[in-house]
PDB file of C-alpha atoms in Angstrom:
ATOM      1  CA  MET A   1     -63.552 -52.035 -40.501  1.00  0.00           C
ATOM      2  CA  ALA A   2     -61.157 -53.931 -42.823  1.00  0.00           C
ATOM      3  CA  SER A   3     -57.559 -54.204 -41.749  1.00  0.00           C
ATOM      4  CA  ALA A   4     -54.726 -52.827 -43.958  1.00  0.00           C
ATOM      5  CA  PRO A   5     -52.801 -55.373 -46.022  1.00  0.00           C
ATOM      6  CA  PRO A   6     -49.554 -56.645 -44.622  1.00  0.00           C
ATOM      7  CA  ALA A   7     -46.607 -54.293 -45.306  1.00  0.00           C
ATOM      8  CA  ARG A   8     -44.684 -57.059 -47.195  1.00  0.00           C
ATOM      9  CA  LEU A   9     -47.534 -57.174 -49.772  1.00  0.00           C
ATOM     10  CA  CYS A  10     -47.289 -53.455 -50.400  1.00  0.00           C
ATOM     11  CA  VAL A  11     -43.560 -53.692 -50.833  1.00  0.00           C
ATOM     12  CA  ARG A  12     -43.908 -56.632 -53.283  1.00  0.00           C
ATOM     13  CA  ARG A  13     -46.575 -54.757 -55.214  1.00  0.00           C
ATOM     14  CA  MET A  14     -44.434 -51.686 -55.382  1.00  0.00           C
ATOM     15  CA  ALA A  15     -41.444 -53.649 -56.503  1.00  0.00           C
ATOM     16  CA  ALA A  16     -43.540 -55.422 -59.208  1.00  0.00           C
ATOM     17  CA  GLU A  17     -44.820 -52.022 -60.381  1.00  0.00           C
ATOM     18  CA  ARG A  18     -41.243 -50.679 -60.641  1.00  0.00           C
ATOM     19  CA  ARG A  19     -40.132 -53.748 -62.533  1.00  0.00           C
ATOM     20  CA  ALA A  20     -43.042 -53.384 -64.983  1.00  0.00           C
ATOM     21  CA  LYS A  21     -42.294 -49.704 -65.533  1.00  0.00           C
ATOM     22  CA  ARG A  22     -38.614 -50.505 -66.067  1.00  0.00           C
ATOM     23  CA  ALA A  23     -39.522 -53.190 -68.581  1.00  0.00           C
ATOM     24  CA  ARG A  24     -41.868 -50.827 -70.454  1.00  0.00           C
ATOM     25  CA  ARG A  25     -39.078 -48.150 -70.599  1.00  0.00           C
ATOM     26  CA  LEU A  26     -36.677 -50.749 -71.927  1.00  0.00           C
ATOM     27  CA  ILE A  27     -39.119 -51.867 -74.591  1.00  0.00           C
ATOM     28  CA  VAL A  28     -39.815 -48.286 -75.646  1.00  0.00           C
ATOM     29  CA  ALA A  29     -36.064 -47.538 -75.807  1.00  0.00           C
ATOM     30  CA  GLY A  30     -35.463 -50.733 -77.768  1.00  0.00           C
ATOM     31  CA  VAL A  31     -38.199 -49.898 -80.289  1.00  0.00           C
ATOM     32  CA  ALA A  32     -36.744 -46.364 -80.663  1.00  0.00           C
ATOM     33  CA  LEU A  33     -33.284 -47.787 -81.227  1.00  0.00           C
ATOM     34  CA  ILE A  34     -34.606 -50.211 -83.866  1.00  0.00           C
ATOM     35  CA  ILE A  35     -36.473 -47.365 -85.662  1.00  0.00           C
ATOM     36  CA  ALA A  36     -33.384 -45.149 -85.573  1.00  0.00           C
ATOM     37  CA  PHE A  37     -31.193 -47.907 -86.958  1.00  0.00           C
ATOM     38  CA  LEU A  38     -33.660 -48.751 -89.705  1.00  0.00           C
ATOM     39  CA  GLY A  39     -33.862 -45.052 -90.618  1.00  0.00           C
ATOM     40  CA  PHE A  40     -30.120 -44.745 -90.632  1.00  0.00           C
ATOM     41  CA  ALA A  41     -29.674 -47.966 -92.690  1.00  0.00           C
ATOM     42  CA  GLY A  42     -32.411 -46.962 -95.119  1.00  0.00           C
ATOM     43  CA  GLY A  43     -30.895 -43.492 -95.492  1.00  0.00           C
ATOM     44  CA  TRP A  44     -27.449 -44.971 -96.086  1.00  0.00           C
ATOM     45  CA  MET A  45     -28.745 -47.444 -98.549  1.00  0.00           C
ATOM     46  CA  GLY A  46     -30.740 -44.723-100.380  1.00  0.00           C
ATOM     47  CA  HIS A  47     -27.642 -42.514-100.419  1.00  0.00           C
ATOM     48  CA  GLY A  48     -25.556 -45.347-101.955  1.00  0.00           C
ATOM     49  CA  LEU A  49     -28.219 -46.148-104.573  1.00  0.00           C
ATOM     50  CA  PHE A  50     -28.560 -42.483-105.584  1.00  0.00           C
ATOM     51  CA  HIS A  51     -24.816 -42.230-106.165  1.00  0.00           C
ATOM     52  CA  GLN A  52     -24.785 -45.559-108.021  1.00  0.00           C
ATOM     53  CA  GLN A  53     -27.511 -44.146-110.426  1.00  0.00           C
ATOM     54  CA  ILE A  54     -25.525 -41.031-110.996  1.00  0.00           C
ATOM     55  CA  PHE A  55     -22.460 -43.161-111.839  1.00  0.00           C
ATOM     56  CA  ILE A  56     -24.370 -45.405-114.231  1.00  0.00           C
ATOM     57  CA  ALA A  57     -25.951 -42.438-116.033  1.00  0.00           C
ATOM     58  CA  ARG A  58     -22.674 -40.478-116.167  1.00  0.00           C
ATOM     59  CA  SER A  59     -20.717 -43.413-117.501  1.00  0.00           C
ATOM     60  CA  PHE A  60     -23.279 -44.152-120.191  1.00  0.00           C
ATOM     61  CA  VAL A  61     -23.571 -40.543-121.466  1.00  0.00           C
ATOM     62  CA  GLU A  62     -19.755 -40.068-121.457  1.00  0.00           C
ATOM     63  CA  ASP A  63     -19.407 -43.209-123.612  1.00  0.00           C
ATOM     64  CA  ALA A  64     -22.040 -41.754-125.973  1.00  0.00           C
ATOM     65  CA  ALA A  65     -20.234 -38.444-126.238  1.00  0.00           C
ATOM     66  CA  ALA A  66     -16.856 -40.135-126.707  1.00  0.00           C
ATOM     67  CA  ALA A  67     -18.205 -42.281-129.564  1.00  0.00           C
ATOM     68  CA  HIS A  68     -19.609 -39.166-131.151  1.00  0.00           C
ATOM     69  CA  LYS A  69     -16.390 -37.338-130.913  1.00  0.00           C
ATOM     70  CA  VAL A  70     -14.379 -40.217-132.420  1.00  0.00           C
ATOM     71  CA  PHE A  71     -16.531 -41.106-135.394  1.00  0.00           C
ATOM     72  CA  THR A  72     -18.314 -37.966-136.556  1.00  0.00           C
ATOM     73  CA  VAL A  73     -15.080 -36.430-137.745  1.00  0.00           C
ATOM     74  CA  GLU A  74     -14.383 -39.346-140.150  1.00  0.00           C
ATOM     75  CA  THR A  75     -14.875 -38.529-143.771  1.00  0.00           C
ATOM     76  CA  ARG A  76     -14.531 -41.908-145.507  1.00  0.00           C
ATOM     77  CA  HIS A  77     -15.416 -44.319-142.708  1.00  0.00           C
ATOM     78  CA  PRO A  78     -17.735 -42.716-140.239  1.00  0.00           C
ATOM     79  CA  VAL A  79     -19.756 -45.908-140.109  1.00  0.00           C
ATOM     80  CA  GLU A  80     -19.073 -49.622-140.314  1.00  0.00           C
ATOM     81  CA  VAL A  81     -22.248 -50.440-142.252  1.00  0.00           C
ATOM     82  CA  THR A  82     -23.875 -47.873-144.483  1.00  0.00           C
ATOM     83  CA  ALA A  83     -27.503 -46.970-144.891  1.00  0.00           C
ATOM     84  CA  LEU A  84     -27.633 -49.014-148.067  1.00  0.00           C
ATOM     85  CA  GLU A  85     -27.636 -52.124-145.797  1.00  0.00           C
ATOM     86  CA  SER A  86     -29.839 -50.743-142.956  1.00  0.00           C
ATOM     87  CA  GLY A  87     -31.845 -53.967-142.751  1.00  0.00           C
ATOM     88  CA  HIS A  88     -28.711 -55.974-142.274  1.00  0.00           C
ATOM     89  CA  LEU A  89     -27.272 -53.436-139.863  1.00  0.00           C
ATOM     90  CA  THR A  90     -30.311 -53.276-137.446  1.00  0.00           C
ATOM     91  CA  ALA A  91     -30.716 -57.015-137.433  1.00  0.00           C
ATOM     92  CA  TRP A  92     -26.973 -57.488-136.616  1.00  0.00           C
ATOM     93  CA  LEU A  93     -27.031 -54.919-133.850  1.00  0.00           C
ATOM     94  CA  SER A  94     -30.285 -56.225-132.407  1.00  0.00           C
ATOM     95  CA  LYS A  95     -28.751 -59.736-132.131  1.00  0.00           C
ATOM     96  CA  ARG A  96     -25.490 -58.468-130.629  1.00  0.00           C
ATOM     97  CA  LEU A  97     -27.066 -56.183-128.073  1.00  0.00           C
ATOM     98  CA  ASN A  98     -30.053 -58.444-127.437  1.00  0.00           C
ATOM     99  CA  ILE A  99     -32.408 -55.526-127.642  1.00  0.00           C
ATOM    100  CA  PRO A 100     -34.544 -54.212-130.634  1.00  0.00           C
ATOM    101  CA  VAL A 101     -32.535 -51.801-132.737  1.00  0.00           C
ATOM    102  CA  THR A 102     -34.277 -50.003-135.594  1.00  0.00           C
ATOM    103  CA  GLN A 103     -33.438 -47.169-137.865  1.00  0.00           C
ATOM    104  CA  ALA A 104     -35.534 -44.098-137.157  1.00  0.00           C
ATOM    105  CA  ASN A 105     -36.683 -42.120-140.047  1.00  0.00           C
ATOM    106  CA  LEU A 106     -35.761 -38.491-139.061  1.00  0.00           C
ATOM    107  CA  SER A 107     -36.200 -36.903-142.469  1.00  0.00           C
ATOM    108  CA  GLY A 108     -39.060 -34.916-141.196  1.00  0.00           C
ATOM    109  CA  ALA A 109     -36.594 -33.183-138.880  1.00  0.00           C
ATOM    110  CA  GLY A 110     -34.127 -32.634-141.761  1.00  0.00           C
ATOM    111  CA  PHE A 111     -31.681 -35.545-140.975  1.00  0.00           C
ATOM    112  CA  LYS A 112     -30.763 -38.543-143.166  1.00  0.00           C
ATOM    113  CA  PHE A 113     -29.532 -41.870-141.958  1.00  0.00           C
ATOM    114  CA  ILE A 114     -25.848 -42.608-142.802  1.00  0.00           C
ATOM    115  CA  GLY A 115     -25.374 -45.928-141.118  1.00  0.00           C
ATOM    116  CA  GLY A 116     -23.975 -47.424-137.899  1.00  0.00           C
ATOM    117  CA  ARG A 117     -21.442 -49.579-136.164  1.00  0.00           C
ATOM    118  CA  LEU A 118     -20.872 -51.962-133.323  1.00  0.00           C
ATOM    119  CA  LEU A 119     -18.986 -50.598-130.403  1.00  0.00           C
ATOM    120  CA  SER A 120     -17.842 -51.613-126.891  1.00  0.00           C
ATOM    121  CA  SER A 121     -18.925 -49.794-123.741  1.00  0.00           C
ATOM    122  CA  ARG A 122     -16.486 -49.239-120.854  1.00  0.00           C
ATOM    123  CA  SER A 123     -18.118 -52.113-119.054  1.00  0.00           C
ATOM    124  CA  GLY A 124     -17.078 -54.346-121.934  1.00  0.00           C
ATOM    125  CA  ALA A 125     -20.692 -54.962-123.045  1.00  0.00           C
ATOM    126  CA  PRO A 126     -21.587 -54.395-126.691  1.00  0.00           C
ATOM    127  CA  ALA A 127     -23.037 -51.082-127.719  1.00  0.00           C
ATOM    128  CA  ALA A 128     -24.172 -49.583-130.988  1.00  0.00           C
ATOM    129  CA  MET A 129     -24.009 -46.265-132.729  1.00  0.00           C
ATOM    130  CA  LEU A 130     -26.381 -44.986-135.465  1.00  0.00           C
ATOM    131  CA  MET A 131     -25.383 -41.864-137.282  1.00  0.00           C
ATOM    132  CA  TYR A 132     -27.559 -39.129-138.892  1.00  0.00           C
ATOM    133  CA  GLN A 133     -26.641 -36.036-140.778  1.00  0.00           C
ATOM    134  CA  ASP A 134     -28.497 -32.752-141.467  1.00  0.00           C
ATOM    135  CA  ALA A 135     -28.525 -30.755-144.721  1.00  0.00           C
ATOM    136  CA  GLU A 136     -25.420 -28.844-143.599  1.00  0.00           C
ATOM    137  CA  GLY A 137     -23.439 -32.023-142.924  1.00  0.00           C
ATOM    138  CA  ILE A 138     -23.632 -31.679-139.197  1.00  0.00           C
ATOM    139  CA  ARG A 139     -23.872 -35.124-137.643  1.00  0.00           C
ATOM    140  CA  ALA A 140     -25.865 -36.494-134.703  1.00  0.00           C
ATOM    141  CA  THR A 141     -25.231 -39.933-133.236  1.00  0.00           C
ATOM    142  CA  LEU A 142     -27.491 -42.309-131.332  1.00  0.00           C
ATOM    143  CA  TYR A 143     -25.657 -44.494-128.875  1.00  0.00           C
ATOM    144  CA  LEU A 144     -27.478 -47.613-127.694  1.00  0.00           C
ATOM    145  CA  ALA A 145     -26.755 -50.225-125.126  1.00  0.00           C
ATOM    146  CA  ARG A 146     -28.581 -52.732-122.959  1.00  0.00           C
ATOM    147  CA  ASN A 147     -29.587 -51.097-119.662  1.00  0.00           C
ATOM    148  CA  ARG A 148     -27.150 -52.261-117.005  1.00  0.00           C
ATOM    149  CA  GLY A 149     -29.064 -51.191-113.930  1.00  0.00           C
ATOM    150  CA  ALA A 150     -30.221 -47.627-114.503  1.00  0.00           C
ATOM    151  CA  VAL A 151     -33.682 -46.758-113.210  1.00  0.00           C
ATOM    152  CA  PRO A 152     -35.992 -45.958-116.096  1.00  0.00           C
ATOM    153  CA  SER A 153     -36.068 -42.162-116.569  1.00  0.00           C
ATOM    154  CA  SER A 154     -37.310 -39.426-118.843  1.00  0.00           C
ATOM    155  CA  PHE A 155     -35.051 -37.292-121.090  1.00  0.00           C
ATOM    156  CA  GLN A 156     -32.145 -35.568-119.442  1.00  0.00           C
ATOM    157  CA  PHE A 157     -29.321 -33.470-120.903  1.00  0.00           C
ATOM    158  CA  PHE A 158     -25.562 -33.483-120.615  1.00  0.00           C
ATOM    159  CA  SER A 159     -23.262 -30.832-122.019  1.00  0.00           C
ATOM    160  CA  SER A 160     -19.713 -31.356-123.194  1.00  0.00           C
ATOM    161  CA  ASP A 161     -18.400 -27.775-123.214  1.00  0.00           C
ATOM    162  CA  GLU A 162     -14.972 -28.935-124.497  1.00  0.00           C
ATOM    163  CA  GLU A 163     -16.575 -30.469-127.580  1.00  0.00           C
ATOM    164  CA  ARG A 164     -19.425 -28.019-127.809  1.00  0.00           C
ATOM    165  CA  THR A 165     -21.910 -30.846-128.047  1.00  0.00           C
ATOM    166  CA  GLU A 166     -25.079 -31.704-126.175  1.00  0.00           C
ATOM    167  CA  SER A 167     -26.427 -35.144-125.337  1.00  0.00           C
ATOM    168  CA  VAL A 168     -29.941 -36.065-124.452  1.00  0.00           C
ATOM    169  CA  TYR A 169     -30.320 -39.462-122.835  1.00  0.00           C
ATOM    170  CA  CYS A 170     -32.897 -41.648-121.155  1.00  0.00           C
ATOM    171  CA  PHE A 171     -33.339 -45.212-119.888  1.00  0.00           C
ATOM    172  CA  ASP A 172     -36.148 -47.650-120.198  1.00  0.00           C
ATOM    173  CA  ARG A 173     -36.388 -51.086-118.698  1.00  0.00           C
ATOM    174  CA  ASP A 174     -34.107 -52.772-121.314  1.00  0.00           C
ATOM    175  CA  THR A 175     -32.371 -50.031-123.222  1.00  0.00           C
ATOM    176  CA  SER A 176     -30.155 -47.016-122.669  1.00  0.00           C
ATOM    177  CA  TYR A 177     -30.361 -44.248-125.214  1.00  0.00           C
ATOM    178  CA  GLY A 178     -27.923 -41.345-125.785  1.00  0.00           C
ATOM    179  CA  LEU A 179     -28.291 -38.873-128.651  1.00  0.00           C
ATOM    180  CA  THR A 180     -25.396 -36.490-129.155  1.00  0.00           C
ATOM    181  CA  GLY A 181     -24.723 -33.687-131.565  1.00  0.00           C
ATOM    182  CA  ALA A 182     -23.591 -30.028-132.041  1.00  0.00           C
ATOM    183  CA  HIS A 183     -27.289 -28.897-132.050  1.00  0.00           C
ATOM    184  CA  ASN A 184     -29.544 -27.081-129.724  1.00  0.00           C
ATOM    185  CA  ARG A 185     -31.507 -28.978-127.069  1.00  0.00           C
ATOM    186  CA  GLU A 186     -34.791 -28.415-128.890  1.00  0.00           C
ATOM    187  CA  THR A 187     -33.472 -30.150-132.021  1.00  0.00           C
ATOM    188  CA  LEU A 188     -31.905 -33.019-130.105  1.00  0.00           C
ATOM    189  CA  LEU A 189     -35.058 -33.596-128.041  1.00  0.00           C
ATOM    190  CA  LYS A 190     -37.155 -33.692-131.228  1.00  0.00           C
ATOM    191  CA  LEU A 191     -34.721 -36.281-132.688  1.00  0.00           C
ATOM    192  CA  ALA A 192     -34.777 -38.303-129.483  1.00  0.00           C
ATOM    193  CA  LYS A 193     -38.575 -38.421-129.402  1.00  0.00           C
ATOM    194  CA  GLY A 194     -38.510 -39.638-133.104  1.00  0.00           C
ATOM    195  CA  VAL A 195     -35.976 -42.344-132.154  1.00  0.00           C
ATOM    196  CA  LEU A 196     -38.097 -43.554-129.245  1.00  0.00           C
ATOM    197  CA  LYS A 197     -41.164 -43.693-131.302  1.00  0.00           C
ATOM    198  CA  ALA A 198     -39.337 -45.772-133.859  1.00  0.00           C
ATOM    199  CA  MET A 199     -37.910 -48.114-131.273  1.00  0.00           C
ATOM    200  CA  ASP A 200     -41.266 -48.585-129.539  1.00  0.00           C
ATOM    201  CA  GLY A 201     -42.639 -49.681-132.892  1.00  0.00           C
ATOM    202  CA  ALA A 202     -39.842 -52.136-133.575  1.00  0.00           C
TER     203      ALA A 202
END
Protein backbone atom coordinates (compact mmCIF):
# COMPACT_ATOMS: atom_id res chain seq x y z
CA MET A 1 0.00 0.00 0.00
CA ALA A 2 1.34 3.44 -0.95
CA SER A 3 2.32 5.69 1.86
CA ALA A 4 0.68 9.14 2.35
CA PRO A 5 2.68 12.15 1.10
CA PRO A 6 4.62 14.07 3.71
CA ALA A 7 2.51 16.62 5.59
CA ARG A 8 4.76 19.48 4.46
CA LEU A 9 3.85 18.75 0.82
CA CYS A 10 0.13 18.98 1.62
CA VAL A 11 0.69 22.27 3.40
CA ARG A 12 2.68 23.68 0.47
CA ARG A 13 0.08 22.53 -2.00
CA MET A 14 -2.74 24.05 0.03
CA ALA A 15 -0.85 27.31 0.36
CA ALA A 16 -0.20 27.36 -3.39
CA GLU A 17 -3.88 26.76 -4.09
CA ARG A 18 -4.84 29.59 -1.72
CA ARG A 19 -2.40 31.92 -3.46
CA ALA A 20 -3.77 30.92 -6.87
CA LYS A 21 -7.35 31.53 -5.72
CA ARG A 22 -6.37 34.89 -4.24
CA ALA A 23 -4.64 35.87 -7.47
CA ARG A 24 -7.70 34.88 -9.52
CA ARG A 25 -9.95 36.95 -7.25
CA LEU A 26 -7.63 39.95 -7.59
CA ILE A 27 -7.60 39.60 -11.36
CA VAL A 28 -11.40 39.37 -11.50
CA ALA A 29 -11.74 42.37 -9.19
CA GLY A 30 -9.22 44.34 -11.27
CA VAL A 31 -11.04 43.56 -14.50
CA ALA A 32 -14.35 44.56 -12.90
CA LEU A 33 -12.83 47.87 -11.75
CA ILE A 34 -11.46 48.56 -15.22
CA ILE A 35 -14.84 47.83 -16.82
CA ALA A 36 -16.60 50.03 -14.28
CA PHE A 37 -14.12 52.86 -14.88
CA LEU A 38 -14.43 52.62 -18.64
CA GLY A 39 -18.21 52.63 -18.35
CA PHE A 40 -18.12 55.68 -16.10
CA ALA A 41 -15.63 57.50 -18.33
CA GLY A 42 -17.62 56.65 -21.46
CA GLY A 43 -20.83 57.80 -19.83
CA TRP A 44 -19.24 61.03 -18.67
CA MET A 45 -17.77 61.71 -22.09
CA GLY A 46 -21.08 60.89 -23.75
CA HIS A 47 -22.85 63.20 -21.32
CA GLY A 48 -20.41 66.00 -22.15
CA LEU A 49 -20.70 65.47 -25.91
CA PHE A 50 -24.50 65.45 -25.68
CA HIS A 51 -24.54 68.81 -23.92
CA GLN A 52 -21.93 70.17 -26.32
CA GLN A 53 -24.18 69.28 -29.26
CA ILE A 54 -27.15 70.97 -27.60
CA PHE A 55 -25.05 74.11 -27.06
CA ILE A 56 -23.84 74.19 -30.68
CA ALA A 57 -27.34 73.73 -32.10
CA ARG A 58 -28.91 76.23 -29.70
CA SER A 59 -26.28 78.88 -30.40
CA PHE A 60 -26.68 78.49 -34.14
CA VAL A 61 -30.47 78.64 -34.23
CA GLU A 62 -30.54 81.61 -31.85
CA ASP A 63 -28.15 83.44 -34.20
CA ALA A 64 -30.49 82.61 -37.08
CA ALA A 65 -33.54 83.91 -35.20
CA ALA A 66 -31.71 87.08 -34.11
CA ALA A 67 -30.66 87.88 -37.69
CA HIS A 68 -34.24 87.36 -38.83
CA LYS A 69 -35.54 89.69 -36.15
CA VAL A 70 -33.06 92.47 -36.97
CA PHE A 71 -33.30 92.55 -40.75
CA THR A 72 -36.83 91.52 -41.74
CA VAL A 73 -38.31 94.72 -40.28
CA GLU A 74 -36.15 96.90 -42.55
CA THR A 75 -38.07 98.59 -45.34
CA ARG A 76 -35.34 100.16 -47.47
CA HIS A 77 -32.30 98.05 -46.55
CA PRO A 78 -33.36 94.55 -45.57
CA VAL A 79 -30.48 93.11 -47.61
CA GLU A 80 -26.96 94.17 -48.49
CA VAL A 81 -27.02 92.83 -52.07
CA THR A 82 -30.35 92.59 -53.91
CA ALA A 83 -31.72 89.80 -56.07
CA LEU A 84 -30.67 91.79 -59.15
CA GLU A 85 -27.08 90.76 -58.34
CA SER A 86 -27.80 87.25 -57.13
CA GLY A 87 -24.88 85.74 -59.07
CA HIS A 88 -22.43 88.14 -57.46
CA LEU A 89 -24.05 87.65 -54.05
CA THR A 90 -23.85 83.85 -54.00
CA ALA A 91 -20.28 83.82 -55.38
CA TRP A 92 -19.19 86.33 -52.73
CA LEU A 93 -20.86 84.48 -49.87
CA SER A 94 -19.54 81.12 -51.05
CA LYS A 95 -16.01 82.52 -51.00
CA ARG A 96 -16.35 84.15 -47.58
CA LEU A 97 -17.99 81.15 -45.89
CA ASN A 98 -15.91 78.60 -47.81
CA ILE A 99 -19.02 76.54 -48.52
CA PRO A 100 -21.31 76.49 -51.59
CA VAL A 101 -24.07 79.10 -51.30
CA THR A 102 -26.77 79.24 -53.93
CA GLN A 103 -30.09 80.99 -54.33
CA ALA A 104 -32.96 78.53 -54.09
CA ASN A 105 -35.91 79.14 -56.40
CA LEU A 106 -38.87 78.99 -54.02
CA SER A 107 -41.41 80.55 -56.36
CA GLY A 108 -43.29 77.25 -56.47
CA ALA A 109 -43.97 77.71 -52.76
CA GLY A 110 -45.05 81.34 -53.32
CA PHE A 111 -41.81 83.04 -52.22
CA LYS A 112 -39.58 85.39 -54.19
CA PHE A 113 -35.92 86.03 -53.52
CA ILE A 114 -35.08 89.53 -52.21
CA GLY A 115 -31.32 89.26 -51.68
CA GLY A 116 -28.88 88.65 -48.88
CA ARG A 117 -26.01 89.83 -46.75
CA LEU A 118 -22.83 88.78 -44.99
CA LEU A 119 -23.08 88.48 -41.21
CA SER A 120 -20.97 87.47 -38.24
CA SER A 121 -21.89 84.60 -35.93
CA ARG A 122 -21.36 84.75 -32.17
CA SER A 123 -18.21 82.68 -32.67
CA GLY A 124 -16.83 85.43 -34.87
CA ALA A 125 -16.92 83.25 -37.99
CA PRO A 126 -18.68 84.59 -41.10
CA ALA A 127 -22.31 83.70 -41.72
CA ALA A 128 -24.78 84.59 -44.45
CA MET A 129 -28.45 85.42 -44.65
CA LEU A 130 -30.65 85.03 -47.71
CA MET A 131 -34.10 86.62 -47.59
CA TYR A 132 -37.35 85.54 -49.23
CA GLN A 133 -40.83 87.10 -49.19
CA ASP A 134 -44.30 85.70 -49.83
CA ALA A 135 -47.17 87.39 -51.68
CA GLU A 136 -48.34 89.06 -48.46
CA GLY A 137 -44.93 90.54 -47.78
CA ILE A 138 -44.11 88.17 -44.93
CA ARG A 139 -40.42 87.38 -44.96
CA ALA A 140 -38.46 84.22 -44.32
CA THR A 141 -34.69 84.15 -43.89
CA LEU A 142 -32.14 81.45 -44.50
CA TYR A 143 -29.13 81.67 -42.18
CA LEU A 144 -26.05 79.78 -43.30
CA ALA A 145 -22.69 79.12 -41.68
CA ARG A 146 -19.90 76.61 -41.88
CA ASN A 147 -20.57 73.69 -39.56
CA ARG A 148 -18.45 74.22 -36.44
CA GLY A 149 -18.74 70.78 -34.86
CA ALA A 150 -22.42 69.85 -34.97
CA VAL A 151 -23.22 66.24 -35.73
CA PRO A 152 -25.10 65.99 -39.06
CA SER A 153 -28.83 65.88 -38.34
CA SER A 154 -32.23 65.93 -39.95
CA PHE A 155 -34.66 68.85 -39.67
CA GLN A 156 -35.54 70.10 -36.19
CA PHE A 157 -37.71 73.00 -35.05
CA PHE A 158 -37.11 75.88 -32.69
CA SER A 159 -39.85 78.29 -31.57
CA SER A 160 -39.34 81.88 -30.51
CA ASP A 161 -42.57 82.65 -28.66
CA GLU A 162 -41.53 86.23 -28.01
CA GLU A 163 -41.12 86.94 -31.73
CA ARG A 164 -43.83 84.51 -32.85
CA THR A 165 -41.46 82.90 -35.29
CA GLU A 166 -40.44 79.35 -36.03
CA SER A 167 -37.05 78.12 -37.17
CA VAL A 168 -36.30 74.85 -38.88
CA TYR A 169 -32.65 73.91 -38.84
CA CYS A 170 -30.33 71.06 -39.75
CA PHE A 171 -26.66 70.29 -40.15
CA ASP A 172 -24.71 68.43 -42.77
CA ARG A 173 -21.01 67.69 -42.77
CA ASP A 174 -19.95 71.17 -43.92
CA THR A 175 -22.92 73.50 -43.55
CA SER A 176 -25.39 74.62 -40.88
CA TYR A 177 -28.83 75.73 -42.13
CA GLY A 178 -31.46 77.73 -40.27
CA LEU A 179 -34.69 78.90 -41.92
CA THR A 180 -36.79 81.31 -39.86
CA GLY A 181 -40.15 82.97 -40.44
CA ALA A 182 -43.57 83.81 -39.05
CA HIS A 183 -45.01 80.85 -40.92
CA ASN A 184 -46.35 77.47 -39.93
CA ARG A 185 -44.01 74.52 -39.67
CA GLU A 186 -45.38 72.85 -42.78
CA THR A 187 -44.53 75.90 -44.89
CA LEU A 188 -41.07 76.29 -43.37
CA LEU A 189 -40.28 72.63 -43.84
CA LYS A 190 -41.31 72.85 -47.49
CA LEU A 191 -39.04 75.87 -47.96
CA ALA A 192 -36.17 74.15 -46.13
CA LYS A 193 -36.41 71.11 -48.38
CA GLY A 194 -36.34 73.40 -51.42
CA VAL A 195 -33.24 75.11 -50.06
CA LEU A 196 -31.39 71.85 -49.44
CA LYS A 197 -32.30 70.59 -52.89
CA ALA A 198 -30.81 73.76 -54.41
CA MET A 199 -27.70 73.59 -52.23
CA ASP A 200 -27.11 69.92 -53.08
CA GLY A 201 -27.18 70.86 -56.74
CA ALA A 202 -24.75 73.75 -56.30
